mmCIF file of C-alpha atoms in Angstrom:
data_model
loop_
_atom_site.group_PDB
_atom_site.id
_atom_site.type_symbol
_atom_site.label_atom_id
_atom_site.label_comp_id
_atom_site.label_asym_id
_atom_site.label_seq_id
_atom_site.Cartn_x
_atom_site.Cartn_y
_atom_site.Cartn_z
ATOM 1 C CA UNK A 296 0.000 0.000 0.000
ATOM 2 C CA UNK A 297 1.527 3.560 -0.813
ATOM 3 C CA UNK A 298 1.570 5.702 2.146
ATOM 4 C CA UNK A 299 3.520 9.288 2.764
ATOM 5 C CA UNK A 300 4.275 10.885 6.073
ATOM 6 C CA UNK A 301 5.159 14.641 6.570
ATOM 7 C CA UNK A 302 6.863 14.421 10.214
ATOM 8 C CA UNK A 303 6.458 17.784 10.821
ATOM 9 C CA UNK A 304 3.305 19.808 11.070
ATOM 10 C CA UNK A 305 4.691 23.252 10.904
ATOM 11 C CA UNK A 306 7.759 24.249 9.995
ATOM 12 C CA UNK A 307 9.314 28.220 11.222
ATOM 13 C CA UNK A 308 11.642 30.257 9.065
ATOM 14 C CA UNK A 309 12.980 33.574 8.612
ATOM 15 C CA UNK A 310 13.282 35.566 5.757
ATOM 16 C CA UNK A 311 16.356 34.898 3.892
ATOM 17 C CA UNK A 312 16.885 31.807 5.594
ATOM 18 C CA UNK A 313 17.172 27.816 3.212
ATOM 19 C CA UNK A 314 13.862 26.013 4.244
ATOM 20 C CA UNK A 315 13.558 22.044 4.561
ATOM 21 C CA UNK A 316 9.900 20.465 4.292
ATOM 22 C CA UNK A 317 10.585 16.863 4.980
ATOM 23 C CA UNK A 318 7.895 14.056 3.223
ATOM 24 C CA UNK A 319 9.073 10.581 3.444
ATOM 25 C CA UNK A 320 6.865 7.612 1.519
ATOM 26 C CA UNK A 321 6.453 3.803 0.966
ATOM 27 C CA UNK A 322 5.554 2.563 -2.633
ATOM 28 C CA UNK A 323 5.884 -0.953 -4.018
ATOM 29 C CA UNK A 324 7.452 0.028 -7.171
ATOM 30 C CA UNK A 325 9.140 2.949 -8.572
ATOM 31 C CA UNK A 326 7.720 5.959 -6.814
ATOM 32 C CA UNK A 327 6.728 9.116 -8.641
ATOM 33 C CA UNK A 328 6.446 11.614 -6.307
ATOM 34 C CA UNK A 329 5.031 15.455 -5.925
ATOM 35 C CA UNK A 330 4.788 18.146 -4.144
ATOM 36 C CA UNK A 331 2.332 20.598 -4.239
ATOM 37 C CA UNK A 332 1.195 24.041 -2.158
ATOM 38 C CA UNK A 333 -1.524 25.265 -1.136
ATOM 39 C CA UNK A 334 -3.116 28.926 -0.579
ATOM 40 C CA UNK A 335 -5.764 29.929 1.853
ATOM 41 C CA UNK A 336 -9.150 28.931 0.282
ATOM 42 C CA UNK A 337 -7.991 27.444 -2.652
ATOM 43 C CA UNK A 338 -6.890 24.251 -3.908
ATOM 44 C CA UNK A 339 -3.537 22.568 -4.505
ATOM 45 C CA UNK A 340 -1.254 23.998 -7.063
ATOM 46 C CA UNK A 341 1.305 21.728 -8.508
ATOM 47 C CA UNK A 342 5.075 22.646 -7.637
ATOM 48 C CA UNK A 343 7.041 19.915 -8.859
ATOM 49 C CA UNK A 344 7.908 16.259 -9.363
ATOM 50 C CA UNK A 345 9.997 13.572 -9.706
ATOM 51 C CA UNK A 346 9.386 10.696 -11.891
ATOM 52 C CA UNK A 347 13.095 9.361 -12.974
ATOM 53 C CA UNK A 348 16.255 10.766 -13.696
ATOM 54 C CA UNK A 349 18.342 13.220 -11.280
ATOM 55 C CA UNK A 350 17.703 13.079 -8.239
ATOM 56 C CA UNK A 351 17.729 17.160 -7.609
ATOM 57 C CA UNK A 352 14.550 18.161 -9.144
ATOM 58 C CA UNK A 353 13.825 22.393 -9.556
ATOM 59 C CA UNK A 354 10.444 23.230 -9.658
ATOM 60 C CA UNK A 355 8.801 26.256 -9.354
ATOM 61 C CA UNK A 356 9.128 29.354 -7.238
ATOM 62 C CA UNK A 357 12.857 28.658 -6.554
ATOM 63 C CA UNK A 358 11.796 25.292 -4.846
ATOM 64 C CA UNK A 359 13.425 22.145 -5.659
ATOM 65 C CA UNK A 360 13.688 18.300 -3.894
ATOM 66 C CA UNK A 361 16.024 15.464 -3.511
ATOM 67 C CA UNK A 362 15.105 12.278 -4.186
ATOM 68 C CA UNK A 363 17.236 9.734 -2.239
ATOM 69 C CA UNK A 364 15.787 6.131 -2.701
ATOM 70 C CA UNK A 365 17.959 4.213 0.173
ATOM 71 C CA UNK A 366 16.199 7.081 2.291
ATOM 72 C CA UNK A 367 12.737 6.991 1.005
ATOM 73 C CA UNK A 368 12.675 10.712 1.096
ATOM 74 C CA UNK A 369 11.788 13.333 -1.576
ATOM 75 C CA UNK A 370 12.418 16.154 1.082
ATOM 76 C CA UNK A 371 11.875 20.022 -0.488
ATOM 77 C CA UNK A 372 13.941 22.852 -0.242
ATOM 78 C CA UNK A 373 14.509 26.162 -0.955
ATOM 79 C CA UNK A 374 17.615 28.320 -0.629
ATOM 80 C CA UNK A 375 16.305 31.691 0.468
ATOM 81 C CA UNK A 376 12.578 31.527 1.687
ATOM 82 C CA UNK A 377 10.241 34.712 1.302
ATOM 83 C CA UNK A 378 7.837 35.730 3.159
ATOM 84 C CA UNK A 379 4.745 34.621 0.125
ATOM 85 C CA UNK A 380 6.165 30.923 1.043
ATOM 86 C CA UNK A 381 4.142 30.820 3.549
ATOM 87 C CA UNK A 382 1.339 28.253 2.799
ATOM 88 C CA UNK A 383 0.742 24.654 3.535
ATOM 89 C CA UNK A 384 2.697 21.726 1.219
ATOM 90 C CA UNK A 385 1.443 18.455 0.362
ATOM 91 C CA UNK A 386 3.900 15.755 -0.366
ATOM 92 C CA UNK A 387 2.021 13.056 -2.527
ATOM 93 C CA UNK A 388 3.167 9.529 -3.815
ATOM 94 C CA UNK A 389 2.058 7.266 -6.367
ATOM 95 C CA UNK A 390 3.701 4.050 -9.078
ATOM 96 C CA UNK A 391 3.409 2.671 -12.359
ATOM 97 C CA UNK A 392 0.911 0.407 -11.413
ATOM 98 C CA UNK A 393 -1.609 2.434 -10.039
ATOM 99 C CA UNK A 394 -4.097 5.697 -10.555
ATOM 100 C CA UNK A 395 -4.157 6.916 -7.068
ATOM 101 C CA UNK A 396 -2.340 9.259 -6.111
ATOM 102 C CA UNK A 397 -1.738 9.636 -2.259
ATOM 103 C CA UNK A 398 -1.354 13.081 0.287
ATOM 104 C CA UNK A 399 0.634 13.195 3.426
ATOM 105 C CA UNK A 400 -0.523 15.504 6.110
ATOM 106 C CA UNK A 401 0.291 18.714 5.063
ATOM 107 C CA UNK A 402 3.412 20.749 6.435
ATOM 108 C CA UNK A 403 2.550 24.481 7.377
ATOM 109 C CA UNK A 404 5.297 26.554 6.237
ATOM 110 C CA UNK A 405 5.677 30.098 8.101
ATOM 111 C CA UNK A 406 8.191 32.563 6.664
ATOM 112 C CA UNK A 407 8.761 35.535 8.943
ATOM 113 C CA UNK A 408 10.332 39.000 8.150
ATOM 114 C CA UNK B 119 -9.228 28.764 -19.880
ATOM 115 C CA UNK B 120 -11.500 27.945 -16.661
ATOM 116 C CA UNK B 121 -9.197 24.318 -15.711
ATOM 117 C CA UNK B 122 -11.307 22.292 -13.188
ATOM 118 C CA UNK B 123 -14.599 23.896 -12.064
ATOM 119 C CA UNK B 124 -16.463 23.038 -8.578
ATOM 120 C CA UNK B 125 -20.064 23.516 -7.930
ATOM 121 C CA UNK B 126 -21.316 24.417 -5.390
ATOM 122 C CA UNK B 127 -18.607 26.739 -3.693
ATOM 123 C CA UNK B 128 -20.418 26.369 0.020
ATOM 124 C CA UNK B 129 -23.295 24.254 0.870
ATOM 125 C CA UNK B 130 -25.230 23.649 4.168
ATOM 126 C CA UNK B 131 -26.860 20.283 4.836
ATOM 127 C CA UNK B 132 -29.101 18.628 7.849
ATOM 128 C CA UNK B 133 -28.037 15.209 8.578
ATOM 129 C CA UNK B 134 -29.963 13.096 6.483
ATOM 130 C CA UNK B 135 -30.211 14.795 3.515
ATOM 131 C CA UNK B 136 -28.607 14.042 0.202
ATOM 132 C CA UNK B 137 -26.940 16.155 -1.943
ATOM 133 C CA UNK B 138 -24.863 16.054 -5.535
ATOM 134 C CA UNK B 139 -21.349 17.678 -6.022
ATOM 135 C CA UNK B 140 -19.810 18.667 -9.792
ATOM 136 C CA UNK B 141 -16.750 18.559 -11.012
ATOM 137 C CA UNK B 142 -16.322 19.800 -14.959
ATOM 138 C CA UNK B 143 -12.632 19.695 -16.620
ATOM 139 C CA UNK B 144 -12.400 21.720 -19.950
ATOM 140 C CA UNK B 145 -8.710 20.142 -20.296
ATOM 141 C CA UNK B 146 -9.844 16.694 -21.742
ATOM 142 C CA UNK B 147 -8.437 14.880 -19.231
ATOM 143 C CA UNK B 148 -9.120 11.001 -18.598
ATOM 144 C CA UNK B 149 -8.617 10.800 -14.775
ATOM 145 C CA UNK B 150 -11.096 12.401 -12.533
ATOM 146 C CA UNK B 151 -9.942 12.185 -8.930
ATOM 147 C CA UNK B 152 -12.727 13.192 -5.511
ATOM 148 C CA UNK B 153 -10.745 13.920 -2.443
ATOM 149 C CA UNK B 154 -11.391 15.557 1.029
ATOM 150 C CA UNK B 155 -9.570 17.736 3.021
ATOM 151 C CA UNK B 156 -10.162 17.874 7.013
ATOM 152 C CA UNK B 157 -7.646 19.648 9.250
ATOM 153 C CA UNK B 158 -4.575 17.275 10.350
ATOM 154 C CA UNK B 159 -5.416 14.759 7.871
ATOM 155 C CA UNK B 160 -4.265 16.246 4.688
ATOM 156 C CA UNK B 161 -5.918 15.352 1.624
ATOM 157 C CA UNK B 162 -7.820 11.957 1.460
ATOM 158 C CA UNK B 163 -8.969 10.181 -1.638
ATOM 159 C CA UNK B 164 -12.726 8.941 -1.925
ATOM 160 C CA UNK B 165 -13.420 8.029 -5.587
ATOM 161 C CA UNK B 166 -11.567 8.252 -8.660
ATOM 162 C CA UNK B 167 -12.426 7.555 -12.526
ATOM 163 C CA UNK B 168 -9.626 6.366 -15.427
ATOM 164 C CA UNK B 169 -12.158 7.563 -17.927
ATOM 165 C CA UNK B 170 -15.701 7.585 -19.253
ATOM 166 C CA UNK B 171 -17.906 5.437 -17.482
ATOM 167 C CA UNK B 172 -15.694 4.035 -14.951
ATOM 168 C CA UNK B 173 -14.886 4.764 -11.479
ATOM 169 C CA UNK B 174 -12.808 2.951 -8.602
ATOM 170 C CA UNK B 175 -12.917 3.281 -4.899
ATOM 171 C CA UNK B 176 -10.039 5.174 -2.788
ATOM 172 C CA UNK B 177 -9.156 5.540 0.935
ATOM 173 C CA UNK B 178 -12.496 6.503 2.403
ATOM 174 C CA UNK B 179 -15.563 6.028 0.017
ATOM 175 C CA UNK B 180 -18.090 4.983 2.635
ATOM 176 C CA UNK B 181 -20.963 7.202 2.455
ATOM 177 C CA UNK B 182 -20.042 8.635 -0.994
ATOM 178 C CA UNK B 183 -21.125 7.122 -4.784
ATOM 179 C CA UNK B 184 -19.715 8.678 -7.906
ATOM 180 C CA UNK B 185 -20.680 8.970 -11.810
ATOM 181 C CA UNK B 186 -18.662 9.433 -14.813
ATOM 182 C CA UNK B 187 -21.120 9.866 -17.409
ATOM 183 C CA UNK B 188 -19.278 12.365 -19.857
ATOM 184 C CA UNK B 189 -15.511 12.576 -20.272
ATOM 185 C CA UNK B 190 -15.899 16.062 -18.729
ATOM 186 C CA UNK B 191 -17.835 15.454 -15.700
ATOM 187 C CA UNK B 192 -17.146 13.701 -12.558
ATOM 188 C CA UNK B 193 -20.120 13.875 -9.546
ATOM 189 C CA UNK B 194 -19.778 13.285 -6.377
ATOM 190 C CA UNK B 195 -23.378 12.267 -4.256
ATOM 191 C CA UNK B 196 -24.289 12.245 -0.651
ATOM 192 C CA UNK B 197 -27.180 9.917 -0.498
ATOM 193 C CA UNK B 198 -27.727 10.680 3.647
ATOM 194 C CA UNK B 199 -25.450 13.477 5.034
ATOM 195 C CA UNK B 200 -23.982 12.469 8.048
ATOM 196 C CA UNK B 201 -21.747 15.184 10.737
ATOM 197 C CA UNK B 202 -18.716 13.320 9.601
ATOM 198 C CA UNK B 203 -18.799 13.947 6.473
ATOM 199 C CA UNK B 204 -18.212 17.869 7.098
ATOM 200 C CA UNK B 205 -15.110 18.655 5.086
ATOM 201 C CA UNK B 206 -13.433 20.717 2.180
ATOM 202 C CA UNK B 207 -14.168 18.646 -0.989
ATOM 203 C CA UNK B 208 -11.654 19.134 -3.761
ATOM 204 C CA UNK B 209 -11.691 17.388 -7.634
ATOM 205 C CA UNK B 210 -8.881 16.861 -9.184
ATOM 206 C CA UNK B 211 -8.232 15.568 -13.140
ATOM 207 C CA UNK B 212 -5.260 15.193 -15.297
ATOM 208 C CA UNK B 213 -4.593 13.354 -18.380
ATOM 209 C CA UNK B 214 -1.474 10.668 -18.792
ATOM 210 C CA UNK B 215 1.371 11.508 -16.663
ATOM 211 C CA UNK B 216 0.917 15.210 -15.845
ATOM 212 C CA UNK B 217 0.221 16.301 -12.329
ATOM 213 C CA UNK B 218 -3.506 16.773 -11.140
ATOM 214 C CA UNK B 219 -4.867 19.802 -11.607
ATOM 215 C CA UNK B 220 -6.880 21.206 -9.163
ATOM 216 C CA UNK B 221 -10.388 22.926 -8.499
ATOM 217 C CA UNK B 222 -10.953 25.641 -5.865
ATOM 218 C CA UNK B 223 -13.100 23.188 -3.531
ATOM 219 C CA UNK B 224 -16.590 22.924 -2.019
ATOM 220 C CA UNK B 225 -16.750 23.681 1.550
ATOM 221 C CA UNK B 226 -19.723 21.504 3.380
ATOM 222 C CA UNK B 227 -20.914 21.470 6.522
ATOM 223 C CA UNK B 228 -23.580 19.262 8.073
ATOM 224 C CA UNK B 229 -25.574 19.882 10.627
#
């Protein structure tokens, strides 16, 4: 069964500052994995994704996420976080051999000035 | 270029009632995805559809029946509203390997 787990459920930052938002996941199969963001009162917006190839993969906004496969991680990162990062990130899994695509938690990103 | 496209925006039900959520894609997708959203359990699947007059269960589709008549249009039906089922209700769609593209969700609440 897929499953994805966002450890943390917010995650603080200053301005300026390289942000982590960690998403771990369990796939039988090759995973493809995303990660999406979403603003108040309206849906999910996709960000980025890995499917094969390098494992760094940029995205938009600046964001970008390493795929390490002994790690089962597809944690994503940013160099300098703004302020307008501040939203709430899905990390979401899915295979080959299957349609559904499955959401962690959510990870509530504050950037302050 | 209106993307995914929810109807009703907000809706208020007693327990008991039923009630029928659309979802239209303009984007010719073939998947049609139903998910909900409640707060600390991120984004849960209920139905999905692979195209035109299919549709498959997901993580949670007690209490919920879907319909995939047209290509377009993917419905999601309360037959008897229930508390529980209070929740942001989002449709998704995309078509091959792209990523799902979202609509701007239905916000229910019953009472």
């Amino acid at each position: 069964a897929q499953s994805v787990a966002q450890p943390e459920d917010q995650v603080n930052v200053a301005e300026g500052n390289p942000l982590t938002v960690k998403c771990t996941y369990s796939v039988s199969g090759n995973p493809y994995l995303f990660w999406y963001v979403q603003y108040p009162n309206r849906g999910l917006q996709f960000l980025l994704k890995y499917i094969t190839g390098d494992n760094l993969v940029k995205g938009s906004y600046g964001f970008e996420a390493e795929f390490n496969k002994s790690q089962t991680s597809f944690h994503l990162k940013k160099p300098s976080a703004l302020v307008s990062d501040s939203a709430l990130y899905f990390c979401a899994v899915s295979s080959y051999n299957t349609d559904k695509l499955i959401f962690g938690t959510g990870t509530r990103l504050q950037v302050f000035p | 270029n209106a993307g995914v496209t929810q109807t009703p925006k907000f809706r208020v039900l007693k327990t008991g009632q039923s009630m029928t959520l659309l979802c239209a894609q303009d984007m010719n997708h073939e998947y049609m995805y139903w998910y909900r959203q409640d707060p600390g359990m991120g984004l849960r699947l209920i139905h999905y559809s692979v195209g035109e007059g299919t549709t498959a269960k997901g993580e949670v589709p007690d209490g919920y029946n879907v319909s995939r008549l047209k290509k377009q249009n993917f419905l999601l039906g309360l037959e008897s509203a229930a508390p529980s089922q209070t929740s942001v209700y989002f449709c998704a769609s995309r078509g091959g390997a792209s990523p799902l593209h979202f609509g701007n969700g239905t916000r229910l609440t019953v009472t």
